[in-house]
Coordinates of C-alpha atoms and ligand atoms in Angstrom, one line a residue:
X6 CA 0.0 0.0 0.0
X7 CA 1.3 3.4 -0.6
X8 CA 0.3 6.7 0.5
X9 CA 0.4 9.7 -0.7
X10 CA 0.1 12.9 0.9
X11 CA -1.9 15.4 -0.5
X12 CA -0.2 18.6 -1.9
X13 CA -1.6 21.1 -4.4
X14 CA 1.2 20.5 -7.4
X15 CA 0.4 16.5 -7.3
X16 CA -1.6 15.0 -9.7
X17 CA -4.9 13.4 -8.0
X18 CA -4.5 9.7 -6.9
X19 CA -7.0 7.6 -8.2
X20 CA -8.8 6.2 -4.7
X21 CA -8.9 2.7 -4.1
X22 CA -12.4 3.0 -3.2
X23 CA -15.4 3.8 -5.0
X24 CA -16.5 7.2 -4.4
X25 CA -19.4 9.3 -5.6
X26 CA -18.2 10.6 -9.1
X27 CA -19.5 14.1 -8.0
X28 CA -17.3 14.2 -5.2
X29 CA -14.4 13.0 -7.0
X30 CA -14.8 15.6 -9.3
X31 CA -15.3 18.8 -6.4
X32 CA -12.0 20.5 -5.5
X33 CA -11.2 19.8 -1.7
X34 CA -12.0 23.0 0.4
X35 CA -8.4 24.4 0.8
X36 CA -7.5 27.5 3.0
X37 CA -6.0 30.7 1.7
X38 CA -2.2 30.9 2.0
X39 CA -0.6 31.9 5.6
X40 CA 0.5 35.4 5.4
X41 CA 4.6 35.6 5.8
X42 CA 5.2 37.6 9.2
X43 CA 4.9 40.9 7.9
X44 CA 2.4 40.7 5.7
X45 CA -1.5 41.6 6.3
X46 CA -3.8 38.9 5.8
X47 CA -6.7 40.5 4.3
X48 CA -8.2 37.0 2.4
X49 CA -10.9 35.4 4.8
X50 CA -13.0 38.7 5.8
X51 CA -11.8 38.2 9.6
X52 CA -12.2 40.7 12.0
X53 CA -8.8 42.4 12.8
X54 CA -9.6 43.5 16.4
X55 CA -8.9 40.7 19.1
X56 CA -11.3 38.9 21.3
X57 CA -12.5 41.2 24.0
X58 CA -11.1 40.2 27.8
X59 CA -14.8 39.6 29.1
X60 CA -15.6 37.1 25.9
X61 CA -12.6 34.9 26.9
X62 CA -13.0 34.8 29.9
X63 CA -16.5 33.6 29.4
X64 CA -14.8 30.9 27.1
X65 CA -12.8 29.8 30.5
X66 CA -15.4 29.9 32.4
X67 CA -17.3 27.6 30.1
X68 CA -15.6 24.4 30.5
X69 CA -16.3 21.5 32.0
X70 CA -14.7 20.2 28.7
X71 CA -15.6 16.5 29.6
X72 CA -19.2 16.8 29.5
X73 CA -21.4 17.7 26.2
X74 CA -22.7 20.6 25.2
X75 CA -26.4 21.9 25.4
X76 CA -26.9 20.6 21.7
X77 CA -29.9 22.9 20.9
X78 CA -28.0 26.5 22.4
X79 CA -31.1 27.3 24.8
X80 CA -29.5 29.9 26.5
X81 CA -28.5 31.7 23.2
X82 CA -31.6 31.4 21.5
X83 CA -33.6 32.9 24.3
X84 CA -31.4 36.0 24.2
X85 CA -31.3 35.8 20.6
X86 CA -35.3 35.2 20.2
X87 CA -36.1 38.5 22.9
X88 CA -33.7 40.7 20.7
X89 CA -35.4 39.6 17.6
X90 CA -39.6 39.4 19.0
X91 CA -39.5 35.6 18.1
X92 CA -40.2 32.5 20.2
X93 CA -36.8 30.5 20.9
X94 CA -38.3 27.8 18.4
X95 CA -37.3 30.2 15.6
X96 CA -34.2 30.5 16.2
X97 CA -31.8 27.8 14.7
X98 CA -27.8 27.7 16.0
X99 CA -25.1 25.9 14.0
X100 CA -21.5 25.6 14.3
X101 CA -20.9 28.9 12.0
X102 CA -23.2 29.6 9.1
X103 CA -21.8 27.1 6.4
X104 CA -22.9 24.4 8.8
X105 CA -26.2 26.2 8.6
X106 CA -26.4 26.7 5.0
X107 CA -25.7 22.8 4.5
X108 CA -28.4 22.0 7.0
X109 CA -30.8 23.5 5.0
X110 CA -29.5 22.5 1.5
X111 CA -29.4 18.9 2.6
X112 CA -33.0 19.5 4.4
X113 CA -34.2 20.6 0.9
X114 CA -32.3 19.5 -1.8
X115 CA -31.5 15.6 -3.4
X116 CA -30.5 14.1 -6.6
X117 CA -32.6 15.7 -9.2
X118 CA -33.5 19.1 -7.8
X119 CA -31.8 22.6 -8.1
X120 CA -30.6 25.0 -6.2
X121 CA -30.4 28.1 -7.7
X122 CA -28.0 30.7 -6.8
X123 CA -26.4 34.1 -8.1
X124 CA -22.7 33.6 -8.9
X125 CA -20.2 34.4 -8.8
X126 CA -21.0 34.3 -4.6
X127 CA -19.8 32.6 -1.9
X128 CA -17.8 30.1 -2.4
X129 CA -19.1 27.8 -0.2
X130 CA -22.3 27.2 -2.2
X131 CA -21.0 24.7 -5.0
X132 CA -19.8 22.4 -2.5
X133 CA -22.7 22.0 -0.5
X134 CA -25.3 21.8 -3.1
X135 CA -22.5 18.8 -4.6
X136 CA -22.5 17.2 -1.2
X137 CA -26.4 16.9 -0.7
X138 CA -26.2 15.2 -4.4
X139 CA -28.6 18.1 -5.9
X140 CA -27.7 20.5 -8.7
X141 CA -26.5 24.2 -8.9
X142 CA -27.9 26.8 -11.0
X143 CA -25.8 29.7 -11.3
X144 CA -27.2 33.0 -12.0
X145 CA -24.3 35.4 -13.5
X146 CA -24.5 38.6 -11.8
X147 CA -24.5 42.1 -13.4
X148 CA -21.8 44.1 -14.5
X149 CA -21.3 45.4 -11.5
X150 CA -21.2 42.8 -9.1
X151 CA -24.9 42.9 -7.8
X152 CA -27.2 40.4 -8.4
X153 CA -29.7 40.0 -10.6
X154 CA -32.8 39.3 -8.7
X155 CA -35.1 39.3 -11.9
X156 CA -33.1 36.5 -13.2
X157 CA -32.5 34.8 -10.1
X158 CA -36.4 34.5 -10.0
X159 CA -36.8 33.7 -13.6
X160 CA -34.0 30.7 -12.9
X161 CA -36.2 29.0 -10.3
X162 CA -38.5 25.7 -11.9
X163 CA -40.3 22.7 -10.8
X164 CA -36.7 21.3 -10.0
X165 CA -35.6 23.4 -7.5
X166 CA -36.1 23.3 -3.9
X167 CA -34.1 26.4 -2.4
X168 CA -32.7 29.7 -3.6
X169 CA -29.8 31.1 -1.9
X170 CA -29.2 35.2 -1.9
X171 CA -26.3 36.7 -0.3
X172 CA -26.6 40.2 1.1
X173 CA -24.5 41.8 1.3
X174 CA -22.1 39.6 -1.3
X175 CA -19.4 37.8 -1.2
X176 CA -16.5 38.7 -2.6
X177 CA -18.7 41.7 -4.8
X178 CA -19.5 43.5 -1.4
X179 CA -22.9 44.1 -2.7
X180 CA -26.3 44.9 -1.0
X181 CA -29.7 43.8 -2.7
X182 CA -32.4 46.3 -1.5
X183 CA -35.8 45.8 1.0
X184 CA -37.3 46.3 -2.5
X185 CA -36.3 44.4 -5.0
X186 CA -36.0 41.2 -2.5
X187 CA -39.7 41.7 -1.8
X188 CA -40.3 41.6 -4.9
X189 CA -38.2 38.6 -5.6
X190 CA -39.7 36.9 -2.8
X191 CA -43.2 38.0 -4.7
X192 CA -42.2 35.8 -7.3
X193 CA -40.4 32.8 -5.8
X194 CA -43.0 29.8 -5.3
X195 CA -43.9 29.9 -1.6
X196 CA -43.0 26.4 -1.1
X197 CA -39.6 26.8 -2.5
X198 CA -37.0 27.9 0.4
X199 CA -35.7 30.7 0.1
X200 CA -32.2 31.7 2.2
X201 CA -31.0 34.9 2.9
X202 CA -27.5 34.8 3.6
X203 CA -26.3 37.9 5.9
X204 CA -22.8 37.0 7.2
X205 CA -22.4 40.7 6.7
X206 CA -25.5 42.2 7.9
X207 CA -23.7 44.4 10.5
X208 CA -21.4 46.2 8.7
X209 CA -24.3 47.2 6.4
X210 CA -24.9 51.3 6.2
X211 CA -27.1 51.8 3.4
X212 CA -30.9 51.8 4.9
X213 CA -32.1 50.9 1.6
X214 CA -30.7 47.4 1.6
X215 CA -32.4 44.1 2.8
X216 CA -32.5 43.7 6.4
X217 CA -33.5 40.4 7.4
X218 CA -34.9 40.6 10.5
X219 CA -37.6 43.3 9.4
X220 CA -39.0 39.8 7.0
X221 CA -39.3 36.8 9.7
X222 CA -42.3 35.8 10.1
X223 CA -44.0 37.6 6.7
X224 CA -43.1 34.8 4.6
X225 CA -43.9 31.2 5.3
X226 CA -40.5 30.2 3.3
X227 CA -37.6 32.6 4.5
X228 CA -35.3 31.7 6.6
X229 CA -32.3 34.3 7.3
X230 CA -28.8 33.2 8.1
X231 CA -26.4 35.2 10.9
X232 CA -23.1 34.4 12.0
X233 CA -20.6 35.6 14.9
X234 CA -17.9 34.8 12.3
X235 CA -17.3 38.6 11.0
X236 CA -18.8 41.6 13.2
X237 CA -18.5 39.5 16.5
X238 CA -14.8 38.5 15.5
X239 CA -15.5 34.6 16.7
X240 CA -14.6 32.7 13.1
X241 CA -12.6 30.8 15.3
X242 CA -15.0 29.5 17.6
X243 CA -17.8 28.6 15.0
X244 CA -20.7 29.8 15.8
X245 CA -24.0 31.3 13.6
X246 CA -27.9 31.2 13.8
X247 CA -30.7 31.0 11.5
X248 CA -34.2 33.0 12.0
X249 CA -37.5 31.4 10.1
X250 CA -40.2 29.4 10.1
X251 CA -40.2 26.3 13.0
X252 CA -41.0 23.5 10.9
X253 CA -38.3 24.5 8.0
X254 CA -35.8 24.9 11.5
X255 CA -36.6 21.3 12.5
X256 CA -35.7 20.0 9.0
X257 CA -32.6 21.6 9.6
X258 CA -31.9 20.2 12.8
X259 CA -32.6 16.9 11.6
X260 CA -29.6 17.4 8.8
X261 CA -27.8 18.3 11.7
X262 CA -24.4 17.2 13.0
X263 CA -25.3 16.7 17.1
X264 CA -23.7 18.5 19.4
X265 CA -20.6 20.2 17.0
X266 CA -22.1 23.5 18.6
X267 CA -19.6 24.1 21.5
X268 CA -19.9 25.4 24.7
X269 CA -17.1 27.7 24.4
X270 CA -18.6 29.0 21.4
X271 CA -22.2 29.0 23.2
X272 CA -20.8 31.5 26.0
X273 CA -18.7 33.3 23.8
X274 CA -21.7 33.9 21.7
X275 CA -23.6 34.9 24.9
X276 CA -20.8 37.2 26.4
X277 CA -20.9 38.8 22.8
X278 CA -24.2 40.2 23.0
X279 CA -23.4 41.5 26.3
X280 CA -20.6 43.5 24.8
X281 CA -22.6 44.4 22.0
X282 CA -22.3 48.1 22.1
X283 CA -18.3 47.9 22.2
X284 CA -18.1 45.2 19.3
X285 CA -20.4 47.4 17.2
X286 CA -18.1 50.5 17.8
X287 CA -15.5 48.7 16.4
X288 CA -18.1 47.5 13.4
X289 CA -18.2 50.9 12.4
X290 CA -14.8 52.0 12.6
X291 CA -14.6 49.0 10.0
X292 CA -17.0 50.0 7.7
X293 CA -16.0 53.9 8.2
X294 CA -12.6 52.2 6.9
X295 CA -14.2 50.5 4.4
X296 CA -16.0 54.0 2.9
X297 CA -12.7 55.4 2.9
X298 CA -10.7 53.0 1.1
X299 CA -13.6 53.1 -1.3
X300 CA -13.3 56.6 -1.4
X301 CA -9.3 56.1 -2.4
X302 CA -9.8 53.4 -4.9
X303 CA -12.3 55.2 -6.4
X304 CA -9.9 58.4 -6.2
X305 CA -7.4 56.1 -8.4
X306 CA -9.0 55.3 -11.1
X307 CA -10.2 51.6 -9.8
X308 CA -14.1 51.4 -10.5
X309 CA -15.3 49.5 -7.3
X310 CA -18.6 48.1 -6.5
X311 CA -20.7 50.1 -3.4
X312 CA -19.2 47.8 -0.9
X313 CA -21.4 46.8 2.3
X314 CA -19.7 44.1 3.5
X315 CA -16.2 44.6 5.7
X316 CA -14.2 44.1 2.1
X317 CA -14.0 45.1 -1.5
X318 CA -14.2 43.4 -4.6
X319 CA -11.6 44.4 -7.4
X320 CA -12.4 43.5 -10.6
X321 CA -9.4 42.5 -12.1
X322 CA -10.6 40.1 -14.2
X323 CA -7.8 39.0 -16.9
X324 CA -5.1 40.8 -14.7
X325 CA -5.9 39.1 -11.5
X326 CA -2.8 36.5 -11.2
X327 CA -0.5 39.8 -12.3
X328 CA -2.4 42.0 -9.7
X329 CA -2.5 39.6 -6.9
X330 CA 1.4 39.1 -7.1
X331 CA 2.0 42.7 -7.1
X332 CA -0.2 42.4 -3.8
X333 CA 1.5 38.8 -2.4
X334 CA 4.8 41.3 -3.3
X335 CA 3.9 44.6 -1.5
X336 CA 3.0 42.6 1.8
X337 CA -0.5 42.1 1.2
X338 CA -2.5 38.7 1.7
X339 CA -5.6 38.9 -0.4
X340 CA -7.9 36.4 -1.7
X341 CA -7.5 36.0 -5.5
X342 CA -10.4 34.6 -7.9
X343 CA -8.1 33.7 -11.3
X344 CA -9.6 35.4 -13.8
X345 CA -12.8 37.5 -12.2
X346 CA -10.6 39.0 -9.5
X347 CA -10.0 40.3 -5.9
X348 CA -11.3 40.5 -2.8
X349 CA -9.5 42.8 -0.1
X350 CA -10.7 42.3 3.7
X351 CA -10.8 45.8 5.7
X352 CA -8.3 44.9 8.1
X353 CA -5.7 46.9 10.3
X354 CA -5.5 51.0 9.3
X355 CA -2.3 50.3 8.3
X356 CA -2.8 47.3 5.9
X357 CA -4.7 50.3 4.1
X358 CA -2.0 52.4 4.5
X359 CA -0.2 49.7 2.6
X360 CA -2.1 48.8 0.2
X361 CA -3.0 51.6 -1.4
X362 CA 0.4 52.6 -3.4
X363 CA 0.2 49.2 -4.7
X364 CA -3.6 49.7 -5.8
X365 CA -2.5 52.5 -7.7
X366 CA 0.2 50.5 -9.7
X367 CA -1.7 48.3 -10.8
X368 CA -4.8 50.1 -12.0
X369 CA -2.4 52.8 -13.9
X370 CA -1.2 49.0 -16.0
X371 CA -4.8 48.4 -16.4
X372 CA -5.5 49.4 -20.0
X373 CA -8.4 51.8 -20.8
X374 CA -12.2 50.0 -21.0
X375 CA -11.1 47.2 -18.4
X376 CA -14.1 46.3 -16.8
X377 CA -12.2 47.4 -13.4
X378 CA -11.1 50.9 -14.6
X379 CA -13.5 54.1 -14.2
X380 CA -14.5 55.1 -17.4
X381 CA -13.2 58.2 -18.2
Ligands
PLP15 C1 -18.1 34.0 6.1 C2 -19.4 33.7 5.5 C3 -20.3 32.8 6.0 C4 -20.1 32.0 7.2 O1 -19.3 31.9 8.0 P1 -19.3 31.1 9.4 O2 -18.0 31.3 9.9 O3 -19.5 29.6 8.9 O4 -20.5 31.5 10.2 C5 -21.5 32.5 5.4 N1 -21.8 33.2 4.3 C6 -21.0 34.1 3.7 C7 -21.5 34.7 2.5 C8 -19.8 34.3 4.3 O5 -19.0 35.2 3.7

């Protein structure tokens, strides 16, 4: 027997056992690279403030690591279901929101339906469909990076069993508005579910856009997806919730992995609301950051999607290896789509600081009428 260890520049080993063909043919999940010492990593949309004291200590104060967790989160829902005027029944937590996301896919979706989704989006979202053995549809987003709700809605047949939006968008940074996802949801067949991914929601500013948590309980076939990945700085810890209809939350739970929601995460969740007001200071610092860089990269020459989200999508399209290698070169760790392009995390001031004489190299190189260059 010989075994190989998997490495990125090896060709794939044929498995000595049969797989699902599907499977075989999905690229395994694999993590941005480490940033070198001095560089700024700016590629997974991590919050670049540290825990607060008063959330780890609630981490240590957590364990009695031998025993299980409370596998439904009561504690958290209740706070979570009084913040949001819903019983605790409606509230749904998962070990971080892709755990949630494939709850509900697998919940929904099997060999032979669709799920129909804009793209490009969240990466996440071809795997998971894959791995409940359903189908993607891909809906191509407009020209500049938003999503295109008509066609979204025009996609969705007697195949498919759930539509996924993302608000805002990741990488594109995009919001949909209250709007036009009313009138999307207008459209969608009411027994088709429909999930409104908002890993992003706080760092939102534009009060036109979606907000989630103004829909539960209008629409028999929403269900909204939260996280305290991003604003509440716990990506490490893996912890999000989902807000919707009881019986769709029950089909969820029983796609469920038991017990992979820790307690550590719990009360870190818990001692996060409590700090709420300090951890949404620091939300808007970010996005106060975010509008400036936007500001600067607009101020360049770079045309740049209205970014909601705690990043900013740079359409580099073509030049995205050359542009992502002056990046890797100036210090800077971002996450590189070959071909469509780049998505910068708002990290530390200074990452900013140092990123933006590099910016302006590169969109200077960028010839005139690239889809990432301001016209005129
Ligand atoms: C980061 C992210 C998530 C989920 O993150 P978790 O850490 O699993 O909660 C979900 N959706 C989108 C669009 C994201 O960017």
């Amino acid at each position: 027997m010989t075994f190989t260890p998997a490495s990125a520049d090896e060709p794939a080993v044929v498995p000595a056992v049969k797989l699902r063909p599907e499977i075989l043919a999905s690229p395994p999940y694999r993590q941005g690279r480490p940033a070198a010492a001095d560089a700024f990593k700016l590629s997974s949309n991590e919050n670049p403030f540290p825990p607060l004291d008063g959330v780890i200590d609630a981490v240590v104060a957590s364990g009695a690591f031998n025993r299980y967790p409370d596998a439904s989160a009561l504690a958290l829902r209740e706070v979570l279901a009084a913040r949001t005027g819903v019983s605790p029944e409606n509230i749904h937590v998962g070990s971080g929101s892709v755990a949630l996301l494939s709850q509900f896919i697998a919940a929904a979706a099997g060999p032979g339906d669709t799920v129909v989704y804009p793209w490009r989006s969240f990466e996440a979202y071809p795997g998971l469909v894959t791995v409940a053995g359903a189908t993607s549809v891909q809906v191509p987003n407009r020209a500049d990076g938003s999503h295109d709700l008509h066609a979204l809605a025009a996609a969705v047949d007697d195949t498919t069993r759930v539509v996924i939006v993302c608000s805002p968008n990741n990488p594109t940074s995009t919001t949909v508005s209250a709007a036009a996802f009313e009138e999307f949801l207008a459209r969608v067949p009411s027994d088709v579910l429909v999930l409104l991914d908002e890993a992003y929601a706080e760092f939102v500013t534009d009060a036109d856009a979606v907000q989630g948590l103004r829909l539960t309980g209008r629409y028999p076939n929403l269900v909204v997806l939260r996280t305290f990945s991003k604003a509440y700085g716990l990506a490490g810890l893996r912890v999000g919730w989902a807000i919707g209809p009881v019986e769709i939350l029950d089909a969820a739970r029983a796609a469920a992995i038991p017990l992979s929601v820790t307690q550590p995460a719990q009360a870190a969740a818990l001692a996060s609301l409590e700090r709420e007001d300090e951890l949404l200071r620091r939300v808007a610092e970010l996005a106060d950051r975010r509008d400036r860089l936007h500001a600067e990269l607009t101020a360049q020459g770079w045309f740049i999607p209205a970014a909601q989200g705690n990043f900013v999508w740079l359409a580099t399209g073509d030049a995205t290896d050359a542009a992502n290698d002056a990046l890797l070169a100036g210090g800077i760790v971002a996450r590189a789509f070959p071909n469509s392009g780049i998505r910068v995390s708002i990290g530390e001031e200074e990452s900013v600081e140092k990123l933006l004489p590099i910016t302006q190299r590169i969109v200077d190189l960028l010839p005139v009428g690239h889809p990432a260059r301001r016209l005129g």
